[in-house]
Amino acid sequence: MSKASSPIKLEGLSKPRGKRWDHLELLERIDSSGSISAAATAMGMSYKAAWQAVESINNLSREPVVIRQPGGSTGGGTCLTEYGRRMVATYRRLEQAWAAVPSVIGDMMDDFDQYYSMSRRFDMQTSARNQFLGTVKAVKKGAVNAEVIVDIGNAAELAAIITNDSADHLALESGSEVFALVKAQWIILTTDTNLKTSARNTLTGTVVRCQEGAVNAEVVIELPGGKTVASIITNESVKTLNLKEGVKASALIKASHIILAVPS
């Protein structure tokens, strides 16, 4: 932010703590080791918890923060994008400058507003496994309900059906920043790209993780651009669909199963 810009609003700013700094350390360790597994081990985290944290960070960012590197003689790995490194550096500079708040923060870096805005997104607590940051493209109201089209980036959209009252309460309009939340249990998976269904939304990508439990499995699909969508299905369904890493699959989501939220 330049000095000529409007001052940063610091209402509600509290010293970062808890999960946010766990996420920050995880990103730093991934960047230094080139491996999520090594970073998780160093932090005493499970590999699954580390991947879920990374997926959440990427889904709540307008640009990828962590990307997978292709395999080869070195076996591939994981690294931070330039955007991710700048975000980490911003957090660390904020930590160092905390004693001087608010006089120093406005001069820290030109794009502080962008990264501070992103930091606020990690304050949201929800049980929904899938959380996407997006921008409202259109709000089409009917007699009772409204269809809200949300752009989640990389040519991917989600259509949500909510009541008109909810649309008014959230003050949704074209250009509004919004979160789209979807529980993993509500997502149907298919490997048939020609399948016709009543589900309003289809997100297609590649399976990057398939972890079976006693009865159910968590299947994670990576979308073009790096965002991910996680689904909980039965182990039997995994076998029937032959789901495994590298398989192309689609996530089907009913418009009524998408919950919209806005920053407070």
PDB file of C-alpha atoms in Angstrom, residues 31-185:
ATOM      1  CA  ASP A  31       9.699 -24.689   1.204  1.00  0.00           C
ATOM      2  CA  SER A  32      12.977 -25.707   2.828  1.00  0.00           C
ATOM      3  CA  SER A  33      12.565 -29.485   2.460  1.00  0.00           C
ATOM      4  CA  GLY A  34      10.564 -29.744  -0.765  1.00  0.00           C
ATOM      5  CA  SER A  35       8.432 -32.404   0.889  1.00  0.00           C
ATOM      6  CA  ILE A  36       5.117 -32.353   2.753  1.00  0.00           C
ATOM      7  CA  SER A  37       5.992 -35.654   4.407  1.00  0.00           C
ATOM      8  CA  ALA A  38       9.289 -34.305   5.766  1.00  0.00           C
ATOM      9  CA  ALA A  39       7.632 -31.080   6.922  1.00  0.00           C
ATOM     10  CA  ALA A  40       4.839 -32.982   8.683  1.00  0.00           C
ATOM     11  CA  THR A  41       7.304 -35.303  10.425  1.00  0.00           C
ATOM     12  CA  ALA A  42       9.389 -32.375  11.644  1.00  0.00           C
ATOM     13  CA  MET A  43       6.277 -30.750  13.125  1.00  0.00           C
ATOM     14  CA  GLY A  44       4.815 -33.907  14.643  1.00  0.00           C
ATOM     15  CA  MET A  45       1.816 -33.727  12.309  1.00  0.00           C
ATOM     16  CA  SER A  46       0.255 -36.601  10.438  1.00  0.00           C
ATOM     17  CA  TYR A  47       0.761 -36.624   6.674  1.00  0.00           C
ATOM     18  CA  LYS A  48      -3.018 -36.404   6.204  1.00  0.00           C
ATOM     19  CA  ALA A  49      -3.331 -33.386   8.505  1.00  0.00           C
ATOM     20  CA  ALA A  50      -0.506 -31.648   6.650  1.00  0.00           C
ATOM     21  CA  TRP A  51      -2.100 -32.256   3.254  1.00  0.00           C
ATOM     22  CA  GLN A  52      -5.489 -31.076   4.500  1.00  0.00           C
ATOM     23  CA  ALA A  53      -3.865 -27.881   5.781  1.00  0.00           C
ATOM     24  CA  VAL A  54      -2.187 -27.290   2.416  1.00  0.00           C
ATOM     25  CA  GLU A  55      -5.418 -27.965   0.513  1.00  0.00           C
ATOM     26  CA  SER A  56      -7.293 -25.538   2.755  1.00  0.00           C
ATOM     27  CA  ILE A  57      -4.678 -22.823   2.243  1.00  0.00           C
ATOM     28  CA  ASN A  58      -4.769 -23.237  -1.546  1.00  0.00           C
ATOM     29  CA  ASN A  59      -8.578 -23.249  -1.665  1.00  0.00           C
ATOM     30  CA  LEU A  60      -8.777 -20.045   0.371  1.00  0.00           C
ATOM     31  CA  SER A  61      -6.208 -18.254  -1.765  1.00  0.00           C
ATOM     32  CA  ARG A  62      -6.818 -16.532  -5.079  1.00  0.00           C
ATOM     33  CA  GLU A  63      -3.502 -17.950  -6.307  1.00  0.00           C
ATOM     34  CA  PRO A  64      -1.856 -21.302  -5.493  1.00  0.00           C
ATOM     35  CA  VAL A  65       0.419 -21.151  -2.468  1.00  0.00           C
ATOM     36  CA  VAL A  66       1.765 -24.706  -2.688  1.00  0.00           C
ATOM     37  CA  ILE A  67       2.205 -26.723  -5.884  1.00  0.00           C
ATOM     38  CA  ARG A  68       3.202 -30.272  -6.694  1.00  0.00           C
ATOM     39  CA  GLN A  69       6.348 -30.778  -8.737  1.00  0.00           C
ATOM     40  CA  PRO A  70       6.293 -33.534 -11.371  1.00  0.00           C
ATOM     41  CA  GLY A  71       8.222 -36.731 -10.726  1.00  0.00           C
ATOM     42  CA  GLY A  72      11.302 -37.942 -12.515  1.00  0.00           C
ATOM     43  CA  SER A  73      14.703 -39.090 -11.357  1.00  0.00           C
ATOM     44  CA  THR A  74      14.225 -37.145  -8.121  1.00  0.00           C
ATOM     45  CA  GLY A  75      10.716 -38.478  -7.524  1.00  0.00           C
ATOM     46  CA  GLY A  76       9.067 -35.055  -7.598  1.00  0.00           C
ATOM     47  CA  GLY A  77       8.043 -33.120  -4.526  1.00  0.00           C
ATOM     48  CA  THR A  78       6.179 -30.069  -3.311  1.00  0.00           C
ATOM     49  CA  CYS A  79       7.187 -26.415  -3.196  1.00  0.00           C
ATOM     50  CA  LEU A  80       5.850 -22.934  -2.505  1.00  0.00           C
ATOM     51  CA  THR A  81       4.948 -20.628  -5.358  1.00  0.00           C
ATOM     52  CA  GLU A  82       6.427 -17.139  -5.499  1.00  0.00           C
ATOM     53  CA  TYR A  83       3.066 -15.887  -4.215  1.00  0.00           C
ATOM     54  CA  GLY A  84       3.316 -18.340  -1.305  1.00  0.00           C
ATOM     55  CA  ARG A  85       6.819 -17.225  -0.401  1.00  0.00           C
ATOM     56  CA  ARG A  86       5.737 -13.592  -0.408  1.00  0.00           C
ATOM     57  CA  MET A  87       2.792 -14.441   1.832  1.00  0.00           C
ATOM     58  CA  VAL A  88       5.061 -16.227   4.334  1.00  0.00           C
ATOM     59  CA  ALA A  89       7.509 -13.327   4.287  1.00  0.00           C
ATOM     60  CA  THR A  90       4.661 -10.909   4.940  1.00  0.00           C
ATOM     61  CA  TYR A  91       3.501 -12.853   7.986  1.00  0.00           C
ATOM     62  CA  ARG A  92       7.030 -12.973   9.399  1.00  0.00           C
ATOM     63  CA  ARG A  93       7.530  -9.258   8.851  1.00  0.00           C
ATOM     64  CA  LEU A  94       4.193  -8.636  10.561  1.00  0.00           C
ATOM     65  CA  GLU A  95       5.358 -10.684  13.547  1.00  0.00           C
ATOM     66  CA  GLN A  96       8.592  -8.730  13.789  1.00  0.00           C
ATOM     67  CA  ALA A  97       6.817  -5.398  13.483  1.00  0.00           C
ATOM     68  CA  TRP A  98       4.028  -6.207  15.937  1.00  0.00           C
ATOM     69  CA  ALA A  99       5.428  -4.043  18.698  1.00  0.00           C
ATOM     70  CA  ALA A 100       5.220  -1.056  16.393  1.00  0.00           C
ATOM     71  CA  VAL A 101       1.565  -1.532  15.344  1.00  0.00           C
ATOM     72  CA  PRO A 102      -0.027   0.502  13.825  1.00  0.00           C
ATOM     73  CA  SER A 103       2.653   2.981  12.768  1.00  0.00           C
ATOM     74  CA  VAL A 104       4.910   0.550  10.905  1.00  0.00           C
ATOM     75  CA  ILE A 105       2.452  -1.808   9.208  1.00  0.00           C
ATOM     76  CA  GLY A 106       1.247   0.683   6.606  1.00  0.00           C
ATOM     77  CA  ASP A 107       4.824   1.083   5.319  1.00  0.00           C
ATOM     78  CA  MET A 108       5.736  -2.618   5.330  1.00  0.00           C
ATOM     79  CA  MET A 109       4.922  -3.453   1.719  1.00  0.00           C
ATOM     80  CA  ASP A 110       2.779  -2.169  -1.117  1.00  0.00           C
ATOM     81  CA  ASP A 111       0.457  -5.161  -1.210  1.00  0.00           C
ATOM     82  CA  PHE A 112       0.020  -5.662   2.538  1.00  0.00           C
ATOM     83  CA  ASP A 113      -3.755  -5.218   2.262  1.00  0.00           C
ATOM     84  CA  GLN A 114      -4.014  -8.240  -0.028  1.00  0.00           C
ATOM     85  CA  TYR A 115      -2.094 -10.544   2.291  1.00  0.00           C
ATOM     86  CA  TYR A 116      -3.702  -9.268   5.476  1.00  0.00           C
ATOM     87  CA  SER A 117      -7.101  -9.875   3.892  1.00  0.00           C
ATOM     88  CA  MET A 118      -6.048 -13.450   3.191  1.00  0.00           C
ATOM     89  CA  SER A 119      -4.885 -13.931   6.790  1.00  0.00           C
ATOM     90  CA  ARG A 120      -8.368 -13.092   8.035  1.00  0.00           C
ATOM     91  CA  ARG A 121      -9.787 -15.989   6.013  1.00  0.00           C
ATOM     92  CA  PHE A 122      -8.047 -18.520   8.240  1.00  0.00           C
ATOM     93  CA  ASP A 123     -10.004 -17.244  11.251  1.00  0.00           C
ATOM     94  CA  MET A 124     -13.157 -18.905   9.908  1.00  0.00           C
ATOM     95  CA  GLN A 125     -14.083 -22.092  11.772  1.00  0.00           C
ATOM     96  CA  THR A 126     -16.391 -24.548  10.012  1.00  0.00           C
ATOM     97  CA  SER A 127     -16.998 -28.290   9.835  1.00  0.00           C
ATOM     98  CA  ALA A 128     -17.271 -28.202   6.038  1.00  0.00           C
ATOM     99  CA  ARG A 129     -14.316 -30.078   4.533  1.00  0.00           C
ATOM    100  CA  ASN A 130     -14.423 -28.040   1.329  1.00  0.00           C
ATOM    101  CA  GLN A 131     -14.038 -24.276   1.496  1.00  0.00           C
ATOM    102  CA  PHE A 132     -13.621 -22.184  -1.647  1.00  0.00           C
ATOM    103  CA  LEU A 133     -12.974 -18.472  -1.869  1.00  0.00           C
ATOM    104  CA  GLY A 134     -14.765 -16.931  -4.825  1.00  0.00           C
ATOM    105  CA  THR A 135     -16.401 -13.900  -6.365  1.00  0.00           C
ATOM    106  CA  VAL A 136     -20.101 -13.562  -7.071  1.00  0.00           C
ATOM    107  CA  LYS A 137     -20.723 -13.395 -10.822  1.00  0.00           C
ATOM    108  CA  ALA A 138     -24.497 -13.147 -10.729  1.00  0.00           C
ATOM    109  CA  VAL A 139     -27.501 -13.297  -8.411  1.00  0.00           C
ATOM    110  CA  LYS A 140     -30.729 -14.463 -10.061  1.00  0.00           C
ATOM    111  CA  LYS A 141     -33.733 -14.100  -7.772  1.00  0.00           C
ATOM    112  CA  GLY A 142     -36.961 -16.053  -8.093  1.00  0.00           C
ATOM    113  CA  ALA A 143     -40.171 -15.952  -6.102  1.00  0.00           C
ATOM    114  CA  VAL A 144     -38.565 -17.501  -2.998  1.00  0.00           C
ATOM    115  CA  ASN A 145     -35.017 -18.613  -3.793  1.00  0.00           C
ATOM    116  CA  ALA A 146     -32.026 -17.109  -5.512  1.00  0.00           C
ATOM    117  CA  GLU A 147     -29.383 -18.762  -7.679  1.00  0.00           C
ATOM    118  CA  VAL A 148     -25.937 -17.378  -6.944  1.00  0.00           C
ATOM    119  CA  ILE A 149     -23.120 -18.038  -9.411  1.00  0.00           C
ATOM    120  CA  VAL A 150     -19.686 -18.004  -7.780  1.00  0.00           C
ATOM    121  CA  ASP A 151     -16.405 -17.852  -9.701  1.00  0.00           C
ATOM    122  CA  ILE A 152     -13.800 -19.880  -7.761  1.00  0.00           C
ATOM    123  CA  GLY A 153     -11.007 -19.301 -10.273  1.00  0.00           C
ATOM    124  CA  ASN A 154      -9.426 -21.058 -13.240  1.00  0.00           C
ATOM    125  CA  ALA A 155     -12.681 -21.068 -15.211  1.00  0.00           C
ATOM    126  CA  ALA A 156     -14.477 -23.012 -12.463  1.00  0.00           C
ATOM    127  CA  GLU A 157     -17.878 -21.917 -11.179  1.00  0.00           C
ATOM    128  CA  LEU A 158     -20.309 -23.056  -8.511  1.00  0.00           C
ATOM    129  CA  ALA A 159     -24.038 -22.382  -8.531  1.00  0.00           C
ATOM    130  CA  ALA A 160     -25.727 -22.215  -5.121  1.00  0.00           C
ATOM    131  CA  ILE A 161     -29.435 -22.042  -4.321  1.00  0.00           C
ATOM    132  CA  ILE A 162     -30.255 -19.997  -1.215  1.00  0.00           C
ATOM    133  CA  THR A 163     -33.302 -18.063  -0.076  1.00  0.00           C
ATOM    134  CA  ASN A 164     -33.818 -14.490  -1.194  1.00  0.00           C
ATOM    135  CA  ASP A 165     -33.700 -13.478   2.467  1.00  0.00           C
ATOM    136  CA  SER A 166     -30.266 -15.089   2.802  1.00  0.00           C
ATOM    137  CA  ALA A 167     -29.022 -13.340  -0.332  1.00  0.00           C
ATOM    138  CA  ASP A 168     -30.203 -10.012   1.074  1.00  0.00           C
ATOM    139  CA  HIS A 169     -28.774 -10.730   4.531  1.00  0.00           C
ATOM    140  CA  LEU A 170     -25.349 -11.508   3.031  1.00  0.00           C
ATOM    141  CA  ALA A 171     -25.641  -8.464   0.724  1.00  0.00           C
ATOM    142  CA  LEU A 172     -24.644 -10.587  -2.248  1.00  0.00           C
ATOM    143  CA  GLU A 173     -24.137  -8.824  -5.552  1.00  0.00           C
ATOM    144  CA  SER A 174     -21.867  -9.113  -8.556  1.00  0.00           C
ATOM    145  CA  GLY A 175     -18.257  -8.666  -7.449  1.00  0.00           C
ATOM    146  CA  SER A 176     -18.845  -9.621  -3.802  1.00  0.00           C
ATOM    147  CA  GLU A 177     -16.217 -11.840  -2.148  1.00  0.00           C
ATOM    148  CA  VAL A 178     -17.859 -15.000  -0.827  1.00  0.00           C
ATOM    149  CA  PHE A 179     -16.976 -18.391   0.614  1.00  0.00           C
ATOM    150  CA  ALA A 180     -18.627 -21.528  -0.788  1.00  0.00           C
ATOM    151  CA  LEU A 181     -18.730 -24.362   1.748  1.00  0.00           C
ATOM    152  CA  VAL A 182     -19.540 -27.984   0.894  1.00  0.00           C
ATOM    153  CA  LYS A 183     -19.473 -30.960   3.232  1.00  0.00           C
ATOM    154  CA  ALA A 184     -17.463 -33.900   1.890  1.00  0.00           C
ATOM    155  CA  GLN A 185     -20.382 -36.285   2.478  1.00  0.00           C
TER     156      GLN A 185
END
